[in-house]
Short mmCIF file of C-alpha atoms in Angstrom, two decimals:
data_model
loop_
_atom_site.label_atom_id
_atom_site.label_comp_id
_atom_site.label_asym_id
_atom_site.label_seq_id
_atom_site.Cartn_x
_atom_site.Cartn_y
_atom_site.Cartn_z
CA MET O 39 45.36 14.55 -49.16
CA LEU O 40 41.53 14.57 -49.07
CA PRO O 41 39.74 13.42 -52.23
CA ILE O 42 38.50 16.23 -54.42
CA PRO O 43 34.64 16.51 -54.45
CA GLY O 44 33.38 15.36 -57.74
CA GLY O 45 36.44 13.39 -58.56
CA LYS O 46 36.52 9.62 -59.27
CA LYS O 47 38.23 8.79 -55.93
CA TYR O 48 35.69 10.90 -54.06
CA GLN O 49 32.71 9.20 -55.78
CA THR O 50 34.18 5.71 -54.96
CA MET O 51 34.60 6.53 -51.27
CA LYS O 52 31.10 8.08 -51.14
CA SER O 53 29.67 4.87 -52.55
CA LEU O 54 31.55 2.78 -49.97
CA TYR O 55 30.18 4.95 -47.12
CA PHE O 56 26.59 4.44 -48.37
CA ILE O 57 27.09 0.68 -48.68
CA LEU O 58 28.55 0.45 -45.19
CA PHE O 59 25.71 2.61 -43.71
CA PHE O 60 22.91 0.56 -45.26
CA ALA O 61 24.62 -2.64 -44.21
CA MET O 62 24.69 -1.51 -40.59
CA VAL O 63 21.04 -0.41 -40.70
CA SER O 64 20.11 -3.72 -42.30
CA LEU O 65 21.89 -5.73 -39.59
CA GLY O 66 20.28 -3.72 -36.85
CA ALA O 67 16.83 -4.19 -38.33
CA GLU O 68 17.39 -7.87 -38.79
CA SER O 69 18.45 -8.40 -35.17
CA CYS O 70 15.33 -6.73 -33.83
CA ARG O 71 12.78 -7.98 -36.39
CA GLU O 72 10.12 -10.54 -35.68
CA ASP O 73 8.62 -11.98 -38.89
CA ASP O 74 6.20 -14.86 -39.38
CA ASP O 75 8.83 -17.49 -39.01
CA THR O 76 11.46 -15.96 -36.69
CA THR O 77 11.28 -14.94 -33.07
CA CYS O 78 13.46 -12.09 -31.96
CA THR O 79 16.01 -13.31 -29.44
CA THR O 80 18.20 -10.31 -29.06
CA CYS O 81 15.66 -7.50 -28.57
CA PRO O 82 14.83 -6.67 -24.89
CA ASN O 83 11.26 -7.50 -23.87
CA ASN O 84 10.27 -4.90 -21.35
CA ASP O 85 6.90 -6.58 -20.70
CA ILE O 86 8.31 -9.71 -19.02
CA ILE O 87 8.26 -9.80 -15.20
CA THR O 88 11.09 -11.73 -13.60
CA GLY O 89 10.94 -13.38 -10.20
CA ASP O 90 9.41 -16.40 -8.54
CA TYR O 91 5.78 -17.26 -7.97
CA ASN O 92 5.32 -19.49 -4.93
CA PRO O 93 1.94 -18.68 -3.32
CA GLN O 94 1.58 -19.53 0.40
CA PRO O 95 -1.85 -19.60 1.98
CA PHE O 96 -2.58 -16.86 4.50
CA ALA O 97 -4.50 -18.12 7.50
CA ILE O 98 -6.55 -15.53 9.43
CA THR O 99 -6.49 -16.34 13.12
CA VAL O 100 -9.69 -15.35 14.80
CA PRO O 101 -10.90 -15.81 18.37
CA SER O 102 -13.12 -18.81 18.97
CA TRP O 103 -16.12 -16.54 19.69
CA LEU O 104 -16.06 -15.07 16.17
CA PRO O 105 -17.14 -17.08 13.18
CA PRO O 106 -14.70 -18.27 10.54
CA VAL O 107 -13.89 -15.57 8.02
CA PRO O 108 -15.65 -16.27 4.69
CA VAL O 109 -13.33 -16.12 1.68
CA PRO O 110 -14.48 -16.30 -1.94
CA PRO O 111 -13.02 -19.26 -3.84
CA ASP O 112 -11.76 -17.05 -6.65
CA ASN O 113 -9.70 -14.87 -4.33
CA LEU O 114 -8.09 -17.07 -1.70
CA LEU O 115 -5.78 -15.33 0.65
CA THR O 116 -2.03 -15.69 0.19
CA THR O 117 0.81 -14.03 2.10
CA ASP O 118 1.89 -12.20 -1.03
CA GLY O 119 -1.64 -11.20 -1.96
CA VAL O 120 -2.29 -9.73 1.47
CA ALA O 121 1.13 -7.95 1.42
CA LEU O 122 0.38 -6.39 -1.96
CA GLY O 123 -3.08 -5.27 -0.79
CA ARG O 124 -1.58 -3.65 2.28
CA MET O 125 0.87 -1.65 0.13
CA LEU O 126 -1.92 -0.57 -2.25
CA PHE O 127 -4.07 0.45 0.69
CA TYR O 128 -1.40 2.85 1.98
CA ASP O 129 -0.02 4.05 -1.42
CA PRO O 130 -1.40 7.40 -2.70
CA ILE O 131 -0.47 6.22 -6.25
CA LEU O 132 -4.16 5.30 -6.56
CA SER O 133 -5.20 9.00 -6.60
CA SER O 134 -4.87 11.45 -9.49
CA ASP O 135 -2.36 13.73 -7.74
CA SER O 136 -0.66 11.00 -5.59
CA THR O 137 -1.77 12.69 -2.38
CA LEU O 138 -4.65 10.49 -1.21
CA SER O 139 -4.56 6.80 -0.31
CA CYS O 140 -7.25 4.49 1.15
CA ALA O 141 -5.59 4.97 4.50
CA SER O 142 -6.05 8.75 4.28
CA CYS O 143 -9.79 8.27 5.20
CA HIS O 144 -9.26 4.97 7.03
CA LYS O 145 -6.70 5.39 9.80
CA GLN O 146 -5.80 2.36 11.94
CA GLU O 147 -5.64 4.37 15.22
CA ARG O 148 -9.29 5.42 14.66
CA ALA O 149 -10.45 1.84 13.79
CA PHE O 150 -9.98 2.77 10.15
CA THR O 151 -12.13 5.85 10.16
CA ASP O 152 -10.85 9.44 9.88
CA GLY O 153 -12.45 11.38 12.69
CA LEU O 154 -14.30 13.68 10.30
CA ALA O 155 -18.01 14.07 9.67
CA VAL O 156 -17.34 13.72 5.96
CA SER O 157 -14.08 13.25 4.11
CA THR O 158 -12.48 15.48 1.50
CA GLY O 159 -11.06 14.23 -1.78
CA VAL O 160 -8.16 15.34 -3.94
CA LEU O 161 -10.24 18.12 -5.55
CA GLY O 162 -11.13 19.57 -2.21
CA ILE O 163 -14.69 18.49 -2.58
CA SER O 164 -16.32 17.24 0.61
CA GLY O 165 -18.39 14.07 0.46
CA LYS O 166 -21.78 13.68 1.93
CA ARG O 167 -21.17 10.59 4.12
CA SER O 168 -18.79 9.59 6.84
CA ALA O 169 -15.93 7.14 6.35
CA MET O 170 -17.06 3.78 7.86
CA SER O 171 -14.92 1.58 10.03
CA LEU O 172 -13.32 -1.26 8.11
CA ALA O 173 -13.31 -3.58 11.15
CA ASN O 174 -14.74 -7.03 10.35
CA LEU O 175 -15.83 -6.17 6.80
CA ALA O 176 -15.01 -9.76 5.91
CA TYR O 177 -18.22 -10.84 7.67
CA ASN O 178 -20.54 -8.49 5.69
CA THR O 179 -22.65 -10.30 3.15
CA ARG O 180 -25.30 -7.63 2.60
CA GLY O 181 -23.51 -4.95 0.60
CA PHE O 182 -20.76 -2.36 1.14
CA PHE O 183 -20.79 1.38 1.65
CA TRP O 184 -23.56 2.96 3.70
CA ASP O 185 -26.06 2.18 0.95
CA GLY O 186 -24.93 -1.36 0.00
CA ARG O 187 -24.16 -0.35 -3.61
CA THR O 188 -21.58 -3.20 -4.13
CA GLY O 189 -21.84 -6.84 -3.13
CA SER O 190 -18.18 -7.73 -2.51
CA LEU O 191 -14.99 -6.27 -1.20
CA GLU O 192 -13.53 -6.79 -4.71
CA THR O 193 -16.10 -4.58 -6.40
CA GLN O 194 -16.03 -2.02 -3.50
CA ALA O 195 -12.31 -1.51 -3.97
CA LEU O 196 -12.84 -0.29 -7.57
CA ILE O 197 -15.15 2.64 -6.79
CA PRO O 198 -13.17 5.17 -4.72
CA VAL O 199 -10.42 5.48 -7.32
CA GLU O 200 -12.75 6.81 -10.02
CA ASP O 201 -15.08 8.83 -7.78
CA HIS O 202 -14.32 12.48 -8.47
CA ILE O 203 -15.04 13.47 -4.87
CA GLU O 204 -12.53 10.90 -3.66
CA MET O 205 -9.43 9.92 -5.62
CA ASN O 206 -10.59 11.36 -8.97
CA GLU O 207 -8.39 9.03 -10.98
CA ASN O 208 -8.90 6.67 -13.94
CA TRP O 209 -8.16 3.07 -13.48
CA ASP O 210 -6.38 2.87 -16.83
CA ASN O 211 -3.96 5.48 -15.56
CA VAL O 212 -3.46 3.66 -12.28
CA VAL O 213 -2.77 0.37 -14.06
CA GLN O 214 -0.19 2.12 -16.25
CA LYS O 215 1.49 3.52 -13.14
CA PHE O 216 1.68 -0.02 -11.76
CA ARG O 217 3.17 -1.33 -15.01
CA ASN O 218 5.79 1.41 -15.08
CA HIS O 219 6.62 1.12 -11.41
CA ALA O 220 9.99 -0.20 -10.20
CA THR O 221 8.56 -2.76 -7.78
CA TYR O 222 4.84 -3.34 -8.37
CA PRO O 223 5.16 -5.65 -11.39
CA ALA O 224 7.20 -8.14 -9.33
CA LEU O 225 4.75 -7.87 -6.47
CA PHE O 226 1.78 -8.54 -8.77
CA ARG O 227 3.63 -11.61 -10.10
CA LYS O 228 4.27 -12.90 -6.59
CA ALA O 229 0.66 -12.42 -5.61
CA PHE O 230 -1.07 -13.68 -8.76
CA GLY O 231 1.49 -15.48 -10.90
CA ILE O 232 1.25 -13.26 -13.93
CA GLU O 233 4.20 -13.25 -16.31
CA LEU O 234 3.79 -9.95 -18.14
CA LYS O 235 3.33 -6.32 -16.96
CA SER O 236 0.55 -6.04 -19.52
CA GLN O 237 -1.32 -8.67 -17.40
CA ILE O 238 -1.60 -6.25 -14.44
CA THR O 239 -5.29 -5.14 -14.23
CA LYS O 240 -7.61 -3.19 -11.96
CA GLU O 241 -9.28 -6.45 -11.07
CA LEU O 242 -6.06 -7.87 -9.71
CA ALA O 243 -5.42 -4.67 -7.73
CA ALA O 244 -8.98 -4.92 -6.29
CA LYS O 245 -8.44 -8.55 -5.34
CA ALA O 246 -5.26 -7.67 -3.47
CA LEU O 247 -7.00 -4.80 -1.65
CA ALA O 248 -9.84 -7.13 -0.72
CA GLN O 249 -7.45 -9.75 0.63
CA PHE O 250 -5.80 -7.22 2.91
CA GLN O 251 -9.18 -5.85 4.12
CA ARG O 252 -10.38 -9.33 4.98
CA THR O 253 -7.59 -9.60 7.53
CA LEU O 254 -8.82 -6.55 9.48
CA ILE O 255 -10.54 -8.57 12.23
CA SER O 256 -11.37 -6.99 15.55
CA GLY O 257 -12.39 -9.38 18.33
CA ASN O 258 -10.03 -8.84 21.28
CA SER O 259 -11.57 -6.02 23.34
CA ARG O 260 -11.94 -6.01 27.15
CA TYR O 261 -15.44 -7.12 26.61
CA ASP O 262 -14.30 -10.18 24.69
CA GLN O 263 -11.60 -11.06 27.21
CA ILE O 264 -14.09 -10.78 30.08
CA ILE O 265 -17.25 -12.29 28.56
CA TRP O 266 -15.86 -14.91 26.20
CA ALA O 267 -12.36 -15.68 27.53
CA GLN O 268 -13.48 -15.42 31.16
CA GLN O 269 -10.49 -13.24 32.04
CA GLY O 270 -11.26 -10.54 34.54
CA TRP O 271 -14.42 -8.71 35.45
CA LEU O 272 -16.45 -5.69 34.35
CA THR O 273 -16.66 -2.79 36.73
CA ASP O 274 -19.98 -2.22 38.46
CA GLN O 275 -20.62 0.72 36.10
CA GLU O 276 -19.73 -1.35 32.97
CA GLN O 277 -22.05 -4.17 34.21
CA ARG O 278 -24.95 -1.80 34.62
CA GLY O 279 -24.23 -0.49 31.11
CA LEU O 280 -24.18 -4.03 29.72
CA GLU O 281 -27.56 -4.68 31.22
CA LEU O 282 -28.98 -1.44 29.74
CA PHE O 283 -27.54 -2.46 26.36
CA PHE O 284 -28.80 -6.05 26.18
CA ILE O 285 -31.90 -6.29 28.45
CA GLU O 286 -35.31 -5.10 27.25
CA PHE O 287 -37.11 -4.59 30.48
CA ALA O 288 -36.31 -5.03 34.12
CA GLY O 289 -39.17 -4.16 36.41
CA THR O 290 -40.29 -0.63 35.63
CA VAL O 291 -37.06 0.48 34.01
CA GLN O 292 -37.16 1.20 30.31
CA HIS O 293 -34.14 0.22 28.17
CA PRO O 294 -32.87 1.42 24.81
CA GLY O 295 -32.78 -2.05 23.22
CA CYS O 296 -29.47 -1.41 21.41
CA SER O 297 -28.83 -5.06 20.86
CA HIS O 298 -31.72 -5.44 18.43
CA CYS O 299 -29.46 -4.09 15.73
CA HIS O 300 -26.05 -4.34 17.42
CA PHE O 301 -25.84 -7.93 18.63
CA ASN O 302 -23.12 -10.33 19.51
CA PRO O 303 -20.48 -11.05 18.44
CA LEU O 304 -20.01 -8.41 15.67
CA PHE O 305 -22.23 -5.77 17.25
CA THR O 306 -23.95 -5.16 13.94
CA ASP O 307 -26.38 -7.16 11.76
CA ASN O 308 -25.04 -5.31 8.66
CA ASN O 309 -28.65 -4.66 7.66
CA PHE O 310 -30.14 -1.44 6.34
CA ARG O 311 -32.43 0.40 8.73
CA GLN O 312 -34.16 3.79 9.05
CA ASN O 313 -33.18 4.93 12.50
CA GLY O 314 -35.37 8.00 12.93
CA LEU O 315 -32.83 10.72 12.05
CA GLU O 316 -35.02 12.72 9.72
CA ASP O 317 -38.31 14.51 10.24
CA VAL O 318 -39.71 14.30 6.72
CA PRO O 319 -43.32 14.47 5.55
CA ASP O 320 -43.08 11.38 3.31
CA LEU O 321 -40.70 8.72 2.02
CA LEU O 322 -39.66 10.77 -1.00
CA SER O 323 -38.44 13.67 1.02
CA PHE O 324 -35.27 12.28 2.60
CA PRO O 325 -32.27 14.59 1.99
CA ASP O 326 -30.17 11.46 1.41
CA PRO O 327 -32.20 8.42 0.17
CA GLY O 328 -29.51 6.00 1.17
CA ARG O 329 -30.40 2.44 0.34
CA GLY O 330 -33.46 3.60 -1.60
CA ALA O 331 -31.25 5.19 -4.24
CA ILE O 332 -29.75 1.74 -4.93
CA SER O 333 -32.77 -0.54 -4.57
CA GLY O 334 -35.28 1.85 -6.23
CA ILE O 335 -37.76 1.00 -3.49
CA ALA O 336 -39.33 3.98 -1.79
CA ASN O 337 -39.61 2.11 1.55
CA ASP O 338 -35.77 1.86 1.55
CA ASN O 339 -35.35 5.65 1.44
CA GLY O 340 -33.43 6.96 4.46
CA LYS O 341 -32.11 3.52 5.33
CA PHE O 342 -28.40 3.01 5.93
CA ARG O 343 -26.21 0.09 6.91
CA VAL O 344 -25.95 -0.58 10.65
CA PRO O 345 -22.35 0.09 11.63
CA THR O 346 -20.49 -2.03 14.14
CA LEU O 347 -20.13 -0.70 17.64
CA ARG O 348 -16.76 -2.35 18.09
CA ASN O 349 -14.23 0.45 18.72
CA ILE O 350 -17.14 2.93 18.79
CA GLU O 351 -15.25 5.07 21.33
CA LEU O 352 -12.82 6.01 18.54
CA THR O 353 -15.05 6.38 15.51
CA ALA O 354 -16.75 9.74 16.17
CA PRO O 355 -18.47 11.65 14.71
CA TYR O 356 -21.45 9.33 14.36
CA MET O 357 -24.17 8.46 11.88
CA HIS O 358 -23.86 8.24 8.09
CA ASP O 359 -23.37 12.04 7.84
CA GLY O 360 -21.37 12.50 11.03
CA ARG O 361 -23.99 14.69 12.54
CA PHE O 362 -23.35 13.71 16.16
CA ALA O 363 -20.05 14.51 17.78
CA THR O 364 -20.43 12.43 20.92
CA LEU O 365 -21.95 9.20 22.15
CA GLU O 366 -24.02 11.31 24.51
CA GLN O 367 -25.68 12.98 21.56
CA VAL O 368 -26.34 9.60 19.95
CA LEU O 369 -28.14 8.40 23.06
CA ASP O 370 -30.16 11.63 23.25
CA HIS O 371 -31.31 11.09 19.64
CA TYR O 372 -32.44 7.54 20.31
CA ALA O 373 -34.19 8.47 23.49
CA THR O 374 -36.51 10.67 21.47
CA GLY O 375 -37.94 7.73 19.64
CA GLY O 376 -37.65 9.10 16.14
CA HIS O 377 -40.15 11.07 14.16
CA GLY O 378 -42.84 8.47 13.29
CA VAL O 379 -41.96 8.27 9.57
CA SER O 380 -43.68 5.20 8.16
CA ASN O 381 -40.48 3.24 7.42
CA GLU O 382 -38.70 3.87 10.75
CA ASP O 383 -37.33 0.71 12.25
CA PRO O 384 -39.85 -0.67 14.83
CA ASN O 385 -37.19 -0.71 17.49
CA ILE O 386 -36.97 3.10 17.42
CA LEU O 387 -38.98 3.80 20.53
CA PRO O 388 -38.69 6.46 23.15
CA PHE O 389 -36.99 5.71 26.42
CA VAL O 390 -35.64 7.60 29.44
CA LEU O 391 -32.07 7.53 30.67
CA ASP O 392 -30.93 9.54 33.67
CA ALA O 393 -27.39 10.98 33.75
CA GLN O 394 -25.99 7.97 35.62
CA GLN O 395 -27.52 5.47 33.26
CA LYS O 396 -26.16 7.36 30.27
CA GLU O 397 -22.66 7.25 31.82
CA ASP O 398 -23.08 3.56 32.57
CA LEU O 399 -24.06 2.73 29.00
CA ILE O 400 -21.17 4.66 27.54
CA ALA O 401 -18.76 2.97 29.94
CA PHE O 402 -19.93 -0.38 28.64
CA LEU O 403 -19.51 0.74 25.00
CA LYS O 404 -15.91 1.70 25.73
CA THR O 405 -15.22 -1.97 26.71
CA LEU O 406 -15.63 -2.76 22.97
CA THR O 407 -12.39 -0.90 22.17
CA ASP O 408 -9.89 -3.38 20.78
CA GLN O 409 -6.33 -2.06 21.42
CA THR O 410 -4.66 -5.00 19.61
CA PHE O 411 -6.67 -4.15 16.50
CA LEU O 412 -5.61 -0.49 16.74
CA THR O 413 -1.89 -1.33 17.10
CA ASN O 414 -1.51 -4.53 15.11
CA PRO O 415 1.73 -3.99 13.04
CA ASN O 416 0.30 -6.22 10.34
CA PHE O 417 -2.35 -3.60 9.62
CA SER O 418 0.02 -0.61 9.69
CA ASN O 419 1.63 1.45 6.90
CA PRO O 420 4.34 -0.71 5.31
CA PHE O 421 6.29 2.14 3.78
#
């Protein structure tokens, strides 16, 4: 028989239920409470990252004809750091809608360019500059991007994520994605020794990306094998092109003097030069001020970083805005000798190339294609 509501037996059982309920609540609270003197030992700590941290140095092997790769002392390369950077490079998690990764605009088969005049971001907005090759960025000490706006690979890696015409994301959101991810916390621990998910930061992500990018060394083209390793020979056409590229004058033949800015062994000086693209009335009239927008110096307007010619066969279209579709068009531009704007590089001088010489020079440039760089599995998509 059930107790009658309002009766003495009913009131007694009701009191016992309340006592039992509050006792259970009290026990639960006590087991998951941390006060000044007691550390909770039974509550799960979802911030802790489990797993080992055993950093192993990553040695970049470069041919003897290339200089040693400079590495900053506060971001030494490790196998786990490079592996994490490679994953981040190919993961669209960095973008606001998870559709765009670094590799979307820097494809290995195109020497880490994208084959477009300008790239398009997640919002469908086209940029105003072409995606540069990432080959041998480790050797650049003069600033990254076409205008040199950042001084290191670590700071460079931070910018595309929050650029609204690129990934259009917020680093706070990206970091939260990492912390909530099934595998990234353990990978950050392996790379940097952190113990808590809350210790994952954008700076650590940028360090990992920079580590991977420093491994992208290109120095094993046919040119390198023939000239430096003394294996094989250039064809007659390639040899004539080499002489056009490197030699200033030979008798009465004029030469383009390409090696003033694109010299051995990197085929760039990573400097900023005004190469005669624009016919403007004064230094303040460049449609894209380039380096000048960063330095604030009018004489730097219209100057852009000299790109490497390694793998140039595969990095069309050319120039900072991708205006030239072919190497033939590039040579035609330089043959004009520019427009005489006051800050044009002094090496921009007119010259004449006949059709055969043009073919010879382009044949030589194609010897700078590095197939091992384009197919190296260590640089490919790890997913």
